[in-house]
Short mmCIF file of C-alpha atoms in Angstrom, two decimals:
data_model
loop_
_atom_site.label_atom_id
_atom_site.label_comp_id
_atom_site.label_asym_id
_atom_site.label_seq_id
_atom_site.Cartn_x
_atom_site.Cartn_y
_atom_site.Cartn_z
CA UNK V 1 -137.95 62.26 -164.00
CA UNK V 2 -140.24 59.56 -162.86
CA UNK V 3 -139.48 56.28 -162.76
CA UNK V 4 -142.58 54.13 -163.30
CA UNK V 5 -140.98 50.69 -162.72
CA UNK V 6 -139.76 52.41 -158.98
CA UNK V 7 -142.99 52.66 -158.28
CA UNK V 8 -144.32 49.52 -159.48
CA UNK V 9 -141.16 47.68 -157.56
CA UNK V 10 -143.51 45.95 -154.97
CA UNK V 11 -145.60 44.32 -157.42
CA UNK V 12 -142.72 43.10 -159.66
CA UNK V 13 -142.16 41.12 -156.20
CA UNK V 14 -145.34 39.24 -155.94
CA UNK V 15 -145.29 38.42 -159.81
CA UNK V 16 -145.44 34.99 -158.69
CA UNK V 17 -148.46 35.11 -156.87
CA UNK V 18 -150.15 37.03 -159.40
CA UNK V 19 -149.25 34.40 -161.80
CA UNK V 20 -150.40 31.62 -159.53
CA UNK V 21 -153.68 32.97 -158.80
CA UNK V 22 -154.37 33.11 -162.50
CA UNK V 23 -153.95 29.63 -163.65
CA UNK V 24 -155.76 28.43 -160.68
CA UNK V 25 -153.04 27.69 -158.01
CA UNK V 26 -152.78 30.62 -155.57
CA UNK V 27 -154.72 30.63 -152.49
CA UNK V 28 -155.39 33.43 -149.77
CA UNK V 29 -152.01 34.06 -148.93
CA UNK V 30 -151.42 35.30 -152.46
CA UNK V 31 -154.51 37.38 -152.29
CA UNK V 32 -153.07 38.94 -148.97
CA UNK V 33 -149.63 39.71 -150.46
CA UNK V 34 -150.78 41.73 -153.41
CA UNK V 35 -153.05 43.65 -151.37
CA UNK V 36 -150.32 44.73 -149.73
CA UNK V 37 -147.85 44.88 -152.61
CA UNK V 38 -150.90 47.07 -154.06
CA UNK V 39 -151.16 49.48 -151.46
CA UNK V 40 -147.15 49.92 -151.43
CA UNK V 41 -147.74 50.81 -155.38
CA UNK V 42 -150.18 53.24 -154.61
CA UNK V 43 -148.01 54.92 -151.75
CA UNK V 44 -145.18 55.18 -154.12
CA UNK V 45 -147.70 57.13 -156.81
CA UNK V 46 -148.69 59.35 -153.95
CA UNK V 47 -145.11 60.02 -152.95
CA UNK V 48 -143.93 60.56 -156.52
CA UNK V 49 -146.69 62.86 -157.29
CA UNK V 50 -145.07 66.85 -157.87
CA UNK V 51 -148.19 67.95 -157.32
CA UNK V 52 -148.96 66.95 -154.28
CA UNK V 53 -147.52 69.09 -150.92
CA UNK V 54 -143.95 68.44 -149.95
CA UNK V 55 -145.16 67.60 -146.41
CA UNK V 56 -147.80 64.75 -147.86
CA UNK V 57 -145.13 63.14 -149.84
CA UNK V 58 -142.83 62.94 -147.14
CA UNK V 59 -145.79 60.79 -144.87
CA UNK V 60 -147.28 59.56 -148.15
CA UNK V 61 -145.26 55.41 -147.46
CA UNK V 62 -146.48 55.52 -143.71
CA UNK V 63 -149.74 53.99 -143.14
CA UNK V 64 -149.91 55.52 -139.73
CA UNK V 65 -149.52 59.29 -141.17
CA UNK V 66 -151.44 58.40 -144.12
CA UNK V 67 -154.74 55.80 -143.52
CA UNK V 68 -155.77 53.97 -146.30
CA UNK V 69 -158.66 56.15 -147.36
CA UNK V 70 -156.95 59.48 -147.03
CA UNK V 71 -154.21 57.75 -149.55
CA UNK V 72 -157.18 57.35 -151.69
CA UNK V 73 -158.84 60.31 -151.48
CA UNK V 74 -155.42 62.07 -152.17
CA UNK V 75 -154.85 60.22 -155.31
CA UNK V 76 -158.50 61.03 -156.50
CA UNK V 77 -158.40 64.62 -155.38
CA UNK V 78 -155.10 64.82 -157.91
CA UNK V 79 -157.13 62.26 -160.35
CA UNK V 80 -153.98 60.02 -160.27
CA UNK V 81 -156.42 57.27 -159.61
CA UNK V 82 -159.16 56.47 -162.03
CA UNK V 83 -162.82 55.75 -159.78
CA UNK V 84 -162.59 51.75 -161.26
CA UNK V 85 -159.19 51.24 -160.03
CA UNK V 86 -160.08 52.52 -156.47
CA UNK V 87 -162.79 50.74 -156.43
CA UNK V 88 -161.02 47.48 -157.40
CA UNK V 89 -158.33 47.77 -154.61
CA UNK V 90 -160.98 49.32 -151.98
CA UNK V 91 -162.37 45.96 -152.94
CA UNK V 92 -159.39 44.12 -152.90
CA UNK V 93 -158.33 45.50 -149.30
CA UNK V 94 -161.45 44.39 -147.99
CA UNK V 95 -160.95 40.41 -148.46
CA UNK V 96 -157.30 40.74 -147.69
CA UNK V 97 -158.32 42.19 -144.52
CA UNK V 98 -161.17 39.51 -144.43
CA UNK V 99 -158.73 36.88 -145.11
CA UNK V 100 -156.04 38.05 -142.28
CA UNK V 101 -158.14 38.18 -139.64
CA UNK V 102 -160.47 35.60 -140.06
CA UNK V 103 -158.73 32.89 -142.60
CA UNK V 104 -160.49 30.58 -144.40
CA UNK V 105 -159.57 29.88 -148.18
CA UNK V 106 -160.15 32.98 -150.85
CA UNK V 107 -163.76 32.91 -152.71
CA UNK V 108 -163.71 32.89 -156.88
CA UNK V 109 -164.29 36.95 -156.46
CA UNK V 110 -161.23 37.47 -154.20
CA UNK V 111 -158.99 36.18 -156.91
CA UNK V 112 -160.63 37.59 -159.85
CA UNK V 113 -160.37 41.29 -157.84
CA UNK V 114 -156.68 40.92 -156.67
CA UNK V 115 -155.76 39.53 -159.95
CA UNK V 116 -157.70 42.68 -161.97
CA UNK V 117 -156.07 45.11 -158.83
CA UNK V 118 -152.72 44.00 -159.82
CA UNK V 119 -153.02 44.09 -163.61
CA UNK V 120 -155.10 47.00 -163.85
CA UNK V 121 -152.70 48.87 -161.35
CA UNK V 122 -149.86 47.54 -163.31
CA UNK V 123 -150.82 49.45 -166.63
CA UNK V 124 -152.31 52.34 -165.47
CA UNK V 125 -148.73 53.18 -163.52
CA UNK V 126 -147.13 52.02 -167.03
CA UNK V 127 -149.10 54.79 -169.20
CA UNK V 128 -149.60 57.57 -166.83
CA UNK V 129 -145.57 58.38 -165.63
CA UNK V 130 -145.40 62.01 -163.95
CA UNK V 131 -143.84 64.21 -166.37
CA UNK V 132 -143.26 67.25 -164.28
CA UNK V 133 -140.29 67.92 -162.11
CA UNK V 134 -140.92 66.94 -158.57
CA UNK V 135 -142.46 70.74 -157.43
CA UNK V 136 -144.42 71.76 -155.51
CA UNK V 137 -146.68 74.71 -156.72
CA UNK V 138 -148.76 75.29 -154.07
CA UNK V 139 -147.10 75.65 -150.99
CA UNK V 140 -143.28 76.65 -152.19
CA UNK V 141 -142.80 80.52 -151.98
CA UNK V 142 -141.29 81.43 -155.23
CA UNK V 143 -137.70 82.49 -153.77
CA UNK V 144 -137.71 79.27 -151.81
CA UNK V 145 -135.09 76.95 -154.17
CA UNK V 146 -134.92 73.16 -153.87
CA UNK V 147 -132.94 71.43 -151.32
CA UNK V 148 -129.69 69.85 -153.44
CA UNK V 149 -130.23 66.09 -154.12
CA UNK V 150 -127.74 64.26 -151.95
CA UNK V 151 -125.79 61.53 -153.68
CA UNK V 152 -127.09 59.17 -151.79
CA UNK V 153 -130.47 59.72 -152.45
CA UNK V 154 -131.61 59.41 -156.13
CA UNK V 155 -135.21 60.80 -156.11
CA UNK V 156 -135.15 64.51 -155.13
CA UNK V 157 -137.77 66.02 -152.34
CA UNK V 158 -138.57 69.78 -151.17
CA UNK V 159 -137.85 71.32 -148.51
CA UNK V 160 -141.03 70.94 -145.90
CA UNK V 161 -142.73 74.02 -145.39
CA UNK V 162 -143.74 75.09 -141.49
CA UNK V 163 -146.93 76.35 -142.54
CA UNK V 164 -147.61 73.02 -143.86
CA UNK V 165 -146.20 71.02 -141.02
CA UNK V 166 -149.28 72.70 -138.89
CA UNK V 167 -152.10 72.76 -141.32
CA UNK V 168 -155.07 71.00 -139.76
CA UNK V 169 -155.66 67.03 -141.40
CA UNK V 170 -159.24 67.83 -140.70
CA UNK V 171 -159.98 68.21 -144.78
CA UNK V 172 -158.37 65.43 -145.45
CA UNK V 173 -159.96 63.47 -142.71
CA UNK V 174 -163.39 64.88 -144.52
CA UNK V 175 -162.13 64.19 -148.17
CA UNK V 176 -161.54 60.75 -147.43
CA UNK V 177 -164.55 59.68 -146.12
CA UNK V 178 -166.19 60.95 -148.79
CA UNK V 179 -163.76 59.17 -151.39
CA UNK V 180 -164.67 55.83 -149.13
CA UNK V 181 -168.20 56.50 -149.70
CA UNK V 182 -167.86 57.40 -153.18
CA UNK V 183 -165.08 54.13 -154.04
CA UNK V 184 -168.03 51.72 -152.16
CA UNK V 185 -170.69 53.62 -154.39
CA UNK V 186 -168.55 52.70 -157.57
CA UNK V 187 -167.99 48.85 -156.15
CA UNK V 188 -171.71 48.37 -156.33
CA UNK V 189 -172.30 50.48 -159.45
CA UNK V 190 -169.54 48.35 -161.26
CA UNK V 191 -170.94 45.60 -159.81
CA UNK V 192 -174.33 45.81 -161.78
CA UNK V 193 -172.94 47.49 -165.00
CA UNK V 194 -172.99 45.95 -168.03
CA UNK V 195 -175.82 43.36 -169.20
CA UNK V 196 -176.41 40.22 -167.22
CA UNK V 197 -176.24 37.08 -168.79
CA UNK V 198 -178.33 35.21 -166.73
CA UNK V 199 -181.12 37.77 -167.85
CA UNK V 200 -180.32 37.59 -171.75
CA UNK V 201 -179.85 33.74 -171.47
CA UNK V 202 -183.57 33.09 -169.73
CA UNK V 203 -184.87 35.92 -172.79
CA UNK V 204 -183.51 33.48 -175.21
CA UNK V 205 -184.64 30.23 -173.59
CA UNK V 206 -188.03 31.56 -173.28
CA UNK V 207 -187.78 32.45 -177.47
CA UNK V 208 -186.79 29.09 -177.91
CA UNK V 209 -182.65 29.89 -178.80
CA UNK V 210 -181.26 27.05 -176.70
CA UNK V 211 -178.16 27.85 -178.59
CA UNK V 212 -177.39 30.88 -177.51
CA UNK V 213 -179.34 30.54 -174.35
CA UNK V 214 -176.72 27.74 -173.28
CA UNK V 215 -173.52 29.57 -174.13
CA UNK V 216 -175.24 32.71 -171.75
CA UNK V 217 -175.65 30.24 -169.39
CA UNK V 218 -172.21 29.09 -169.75
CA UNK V 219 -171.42 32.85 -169.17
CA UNK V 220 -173.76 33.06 -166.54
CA UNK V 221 -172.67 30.33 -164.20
CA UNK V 222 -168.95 31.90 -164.72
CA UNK V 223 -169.82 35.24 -163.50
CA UNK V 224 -172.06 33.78 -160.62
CA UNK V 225 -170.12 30.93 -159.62
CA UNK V 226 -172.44 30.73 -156.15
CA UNK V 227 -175.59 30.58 -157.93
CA UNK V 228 -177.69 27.54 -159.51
CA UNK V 229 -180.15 29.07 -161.32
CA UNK V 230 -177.69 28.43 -164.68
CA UNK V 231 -177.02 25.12 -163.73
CA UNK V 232 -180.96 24.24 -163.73
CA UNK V 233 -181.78 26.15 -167.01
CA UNK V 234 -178.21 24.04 -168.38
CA UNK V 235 -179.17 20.78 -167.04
CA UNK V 236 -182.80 21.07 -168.62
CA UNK V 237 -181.18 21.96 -172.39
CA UNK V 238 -179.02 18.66 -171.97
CA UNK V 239 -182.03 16.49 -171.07
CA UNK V 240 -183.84 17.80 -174.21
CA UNK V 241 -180.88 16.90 -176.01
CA UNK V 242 -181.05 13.63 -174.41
CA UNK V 243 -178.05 14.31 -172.94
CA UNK V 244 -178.60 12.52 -169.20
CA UNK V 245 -175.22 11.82 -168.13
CA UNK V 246 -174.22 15.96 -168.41
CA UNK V 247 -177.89 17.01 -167.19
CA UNK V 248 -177.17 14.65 -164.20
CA UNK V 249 -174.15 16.54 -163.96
CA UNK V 250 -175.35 19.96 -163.94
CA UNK V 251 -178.26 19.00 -161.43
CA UNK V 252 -175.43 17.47 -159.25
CA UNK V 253 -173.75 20.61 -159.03
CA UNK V 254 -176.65 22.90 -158.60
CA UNK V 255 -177.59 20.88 -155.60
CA UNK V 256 -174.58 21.23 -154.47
CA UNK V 257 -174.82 25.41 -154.74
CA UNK V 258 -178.78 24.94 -153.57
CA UNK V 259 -179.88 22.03 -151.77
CA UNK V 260 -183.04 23.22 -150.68
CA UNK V 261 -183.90 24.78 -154.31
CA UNK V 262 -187.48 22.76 -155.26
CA UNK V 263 -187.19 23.08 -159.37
CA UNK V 264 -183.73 21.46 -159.41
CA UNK V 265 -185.12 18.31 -157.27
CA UNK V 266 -187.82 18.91 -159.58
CA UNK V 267 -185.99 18.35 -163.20
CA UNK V 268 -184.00 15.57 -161.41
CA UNK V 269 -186.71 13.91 -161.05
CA UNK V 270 -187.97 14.18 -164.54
CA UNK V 271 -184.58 12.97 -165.36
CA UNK V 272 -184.86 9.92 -163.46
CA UNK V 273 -188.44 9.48 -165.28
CA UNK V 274 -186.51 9.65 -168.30
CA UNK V 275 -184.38 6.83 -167.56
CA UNK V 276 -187.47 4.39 -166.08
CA UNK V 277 -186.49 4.86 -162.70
CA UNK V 278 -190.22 5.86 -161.33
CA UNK V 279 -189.57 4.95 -157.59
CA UNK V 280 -186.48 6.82 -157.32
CA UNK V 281 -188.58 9.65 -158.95
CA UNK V 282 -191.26 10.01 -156.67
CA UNK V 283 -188.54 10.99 -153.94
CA UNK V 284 -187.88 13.59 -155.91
CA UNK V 285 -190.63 15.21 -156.23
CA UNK V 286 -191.87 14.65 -152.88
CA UNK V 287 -188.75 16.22 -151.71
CA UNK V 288 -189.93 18.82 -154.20
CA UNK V 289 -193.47 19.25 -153.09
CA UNK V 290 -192.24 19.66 -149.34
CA UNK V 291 -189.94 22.33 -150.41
CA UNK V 292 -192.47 24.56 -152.82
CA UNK V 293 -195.90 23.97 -152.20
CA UNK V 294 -197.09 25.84 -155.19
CA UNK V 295 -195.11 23.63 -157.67
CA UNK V 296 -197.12 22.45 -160.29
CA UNK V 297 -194.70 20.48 -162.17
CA UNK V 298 -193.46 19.21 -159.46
CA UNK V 299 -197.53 17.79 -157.93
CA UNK V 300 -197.76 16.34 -161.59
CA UNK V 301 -194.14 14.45 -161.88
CA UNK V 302 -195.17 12.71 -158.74
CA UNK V 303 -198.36 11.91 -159.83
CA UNK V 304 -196.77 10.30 -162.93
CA UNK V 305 -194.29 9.02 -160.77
CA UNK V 306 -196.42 6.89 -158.85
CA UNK V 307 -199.01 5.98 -161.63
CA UNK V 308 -195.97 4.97 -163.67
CA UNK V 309 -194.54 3.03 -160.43
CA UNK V 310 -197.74 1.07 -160.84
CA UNK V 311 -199.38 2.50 -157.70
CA UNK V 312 -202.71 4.99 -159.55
CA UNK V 313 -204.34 4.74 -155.90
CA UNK V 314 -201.10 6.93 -154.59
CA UNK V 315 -201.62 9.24 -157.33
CA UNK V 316 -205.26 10.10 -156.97
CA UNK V 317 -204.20 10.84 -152.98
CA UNK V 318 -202.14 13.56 -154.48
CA UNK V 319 -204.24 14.90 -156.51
CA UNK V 320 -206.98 15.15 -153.40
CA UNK V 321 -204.08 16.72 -151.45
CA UNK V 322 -202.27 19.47 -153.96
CA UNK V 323 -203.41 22.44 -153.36
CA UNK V 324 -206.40 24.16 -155.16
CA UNK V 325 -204.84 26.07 -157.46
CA UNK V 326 -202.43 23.45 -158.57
CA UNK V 327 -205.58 21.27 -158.64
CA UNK V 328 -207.19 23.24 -160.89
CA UNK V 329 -204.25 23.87 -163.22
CA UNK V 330 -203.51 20.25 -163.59
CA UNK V 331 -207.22 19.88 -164.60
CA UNK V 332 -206.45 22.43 -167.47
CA UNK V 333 -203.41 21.19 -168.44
CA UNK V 334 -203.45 17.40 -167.50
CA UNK V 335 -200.56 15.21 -165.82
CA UNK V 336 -201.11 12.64 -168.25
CA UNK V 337 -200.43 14.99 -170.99
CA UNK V 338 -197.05 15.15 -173.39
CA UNK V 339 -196.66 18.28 -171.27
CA UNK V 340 -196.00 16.66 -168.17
CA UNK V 341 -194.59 12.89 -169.02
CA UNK V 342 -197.43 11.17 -170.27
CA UNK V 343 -197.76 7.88 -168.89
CA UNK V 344 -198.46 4.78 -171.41
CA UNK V 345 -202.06 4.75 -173.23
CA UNK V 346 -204.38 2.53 -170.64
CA UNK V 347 -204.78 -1.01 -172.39
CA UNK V 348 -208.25 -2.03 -172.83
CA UNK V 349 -210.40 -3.36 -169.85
CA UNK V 350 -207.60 -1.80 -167.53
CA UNK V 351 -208.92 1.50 -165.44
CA UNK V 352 -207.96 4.39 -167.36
CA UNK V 353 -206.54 7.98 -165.52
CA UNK V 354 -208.88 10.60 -164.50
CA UNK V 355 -210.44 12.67 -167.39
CA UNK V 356 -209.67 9.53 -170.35
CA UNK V 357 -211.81 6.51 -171.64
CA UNK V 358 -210.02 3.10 -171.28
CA UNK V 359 -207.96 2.54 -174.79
CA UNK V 360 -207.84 6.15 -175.37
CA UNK V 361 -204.90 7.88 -175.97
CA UNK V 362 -204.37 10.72 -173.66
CA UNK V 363 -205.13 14.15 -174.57
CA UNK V 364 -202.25 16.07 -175.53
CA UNK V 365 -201.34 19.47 -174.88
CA UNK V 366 -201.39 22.21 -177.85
CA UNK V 367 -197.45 23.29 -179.48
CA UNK V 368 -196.47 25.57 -177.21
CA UNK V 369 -197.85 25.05 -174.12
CA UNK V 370 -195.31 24.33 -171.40
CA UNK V 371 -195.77 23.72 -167.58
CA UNK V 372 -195.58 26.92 -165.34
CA UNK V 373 -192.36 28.36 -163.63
CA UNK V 374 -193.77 29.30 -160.32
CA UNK V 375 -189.93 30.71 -159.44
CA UNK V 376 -191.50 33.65 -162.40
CA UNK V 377 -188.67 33.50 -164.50
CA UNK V 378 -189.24 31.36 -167.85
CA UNK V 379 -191.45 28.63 -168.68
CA UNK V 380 -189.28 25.09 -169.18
CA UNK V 381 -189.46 23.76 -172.37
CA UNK V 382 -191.78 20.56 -173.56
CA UNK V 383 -190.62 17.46 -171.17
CA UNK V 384 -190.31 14.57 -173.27
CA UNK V 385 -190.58 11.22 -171.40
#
């Protein structure tokens, strides 16, 4: 009968790297070896399989007689393979190859993939043993008996049949490209199933759950460890919260993911409004404007920026020089507003901003309304000076 832990033998040997990788301490070499130590598995399934011609099973541990995709497509053809799992270790094969050739360290997604590979792999080999003797009904003639099992040799083969020794490998040249094509077709399908918590988390923002829009976000920047779009939406929750040290924090790191992204040196420098530091600011957002033109929030933080850096002359030159549209929204919803940081009511006899009287307070916009996104994803919430 089959043995399943026979099979499994070369990944009991790479335990150690599958263990390291997990808690954080295995590197590409690890991802390399259980590539490998997966493919071995997957040989051993191939060669184990009684359904499978005598002829295959006796090639099935050579990678020169048996390519990589035709050992695929075989195990697919005899659905020995589920489509997830071959799509995992297609996957897997990939950046092991990747990493061989052309080093460098292994991303986040090579070490999730070789450590799913190895555990998914692991139990599917665990709950699926062969139960059928080790025949072969397709190609042995019915008077044609088993070779006797030599002593030295404790799993027992057929005899190989001539016909199959010169059957063409033209089908399975043909079945395996189409299993290739089908295993990358399941990669990206995989890739996009399931909902995205980015998505749900920017829903709830917009309805006002920061609760649950934070721990999506949370989820969010796990799943997309290259992207620092979660990091932005994360970094303005804290500063509503008051929370400046971990909104610095998450602005740090999204500029580290996105250097060039304008809304991130945009809520930075809202932050730095926050904490009185006007000057340091207007950098910001001039880095900002440079970087996204269209930026609304971005044209009004640095007109605050400046008027609150004691320099109003500065911030009428921006206003003259922002764009029309973003001139005319800022007329509709003003810089001086709640909205956008208000600045401090003018004292009398001073010279009050553009569109108050002079010891007027400054208009303030109605509950609700926010400044624009102009990435198009959700509006940011109120920004509190």
């Amino acid at each position: 009968m089959h043995d399943p832990e026979n099979t499994l033998k070369p990944l009991r040997g790479v335990e150690g790297d599958v263990i390291a990788l997990r808690t954080g301490q295995g590197g590409a070499g690890g991802v390399v070896r259980i590539a490998r130590a997966a493919e071995s598995v997957l040989r051993r399934m191939l060669r184990d399989d009684p359904t499978a011609p005598v002829d295959l099973r006796l090639r099935a541990l050579s990678p020169d007689d048996v390519p990589t995709g035709t050992l695929l497509a075989e195990l697919r053809r005899r659905d020995r393979l589920p489509m997830e799992l071959a799509a995992s270790f297609h996957e897997l094969s990939a950046a092991a190859n990747r990493l061989a050739t052309e080093g460098g360290d292994a991303t986040p997604r090579d070490v999730e993939v070789a450590v799913a590979a190895a555990d998914g792999l692991e139990q599917h080999v665990l709950s699926n043993p062969y139960e059928a003797r080790l025949e072969d009904p397709v190609l042995t003639p019915r008077d044609e008996t088993l070779i006797p099992q030599s002593p030295e040799d404790p799993e027992p083969v057929h005899a190989v049949p001539t016909a199959g020794r010169m059957r063409s490998p033209l089908p399975w040249v043909l079945g395996a490209a189409g299993l290739v094509i089908a295993a990358l077709l399941a990669v990206l399908l995989l890739r996009g199933r399931g909902p995205d918590p980015l998505r749900e988390a920017t829903t709830a923002y917009g309805k006002g759950d920061t609760a649950r829009a934070f721990a999506l976000f949370l989820d969010a920047a796990r799943a997309h460890p290259k992207s620092a779009e979660p990091h932005y939406y994360m970094a303005q929750i804290y500063r509503l919260k008051r929370r400046p040290q971990e909104a610095a924090r998450e602005l740090r790191e999204g500029l580290q993911l996105a250097p060039d992204d304008a809304r991130l040196h945009t809520e930075l420098g809202y932050l730095m409004l926050d904490q009185g530091s006007a000057p340091q600011a207007a950098e910001r957002f001039n880095t900002a404007v440079h970087l996204d033109s269209s930026n609304a929030r971005a044209w009004a933080g640095l007109m605050t920026a400046f008027r609150r850096s004691g320099r109003p002359a500065e911030a009428d030159r921006v206003l003259a020089r922002a764009p029309v549209e973003v001139r005319s929204l800022i007329s509709s919803v003003r810089a001086d507003t709640a909205t956008y940081a208000a600045p401090a009511v003018p004292a009398p006899g001073t010279v009050a901003a553009p569109g108050t009287q002079p010891g007027m307070a400054p208009q303030t916009a109605p509950a609700g309304t926010y400044p624009p996104d102009t990435f198009g994803t959700v509006a940011a919430p109120p920004l509190q000076p």
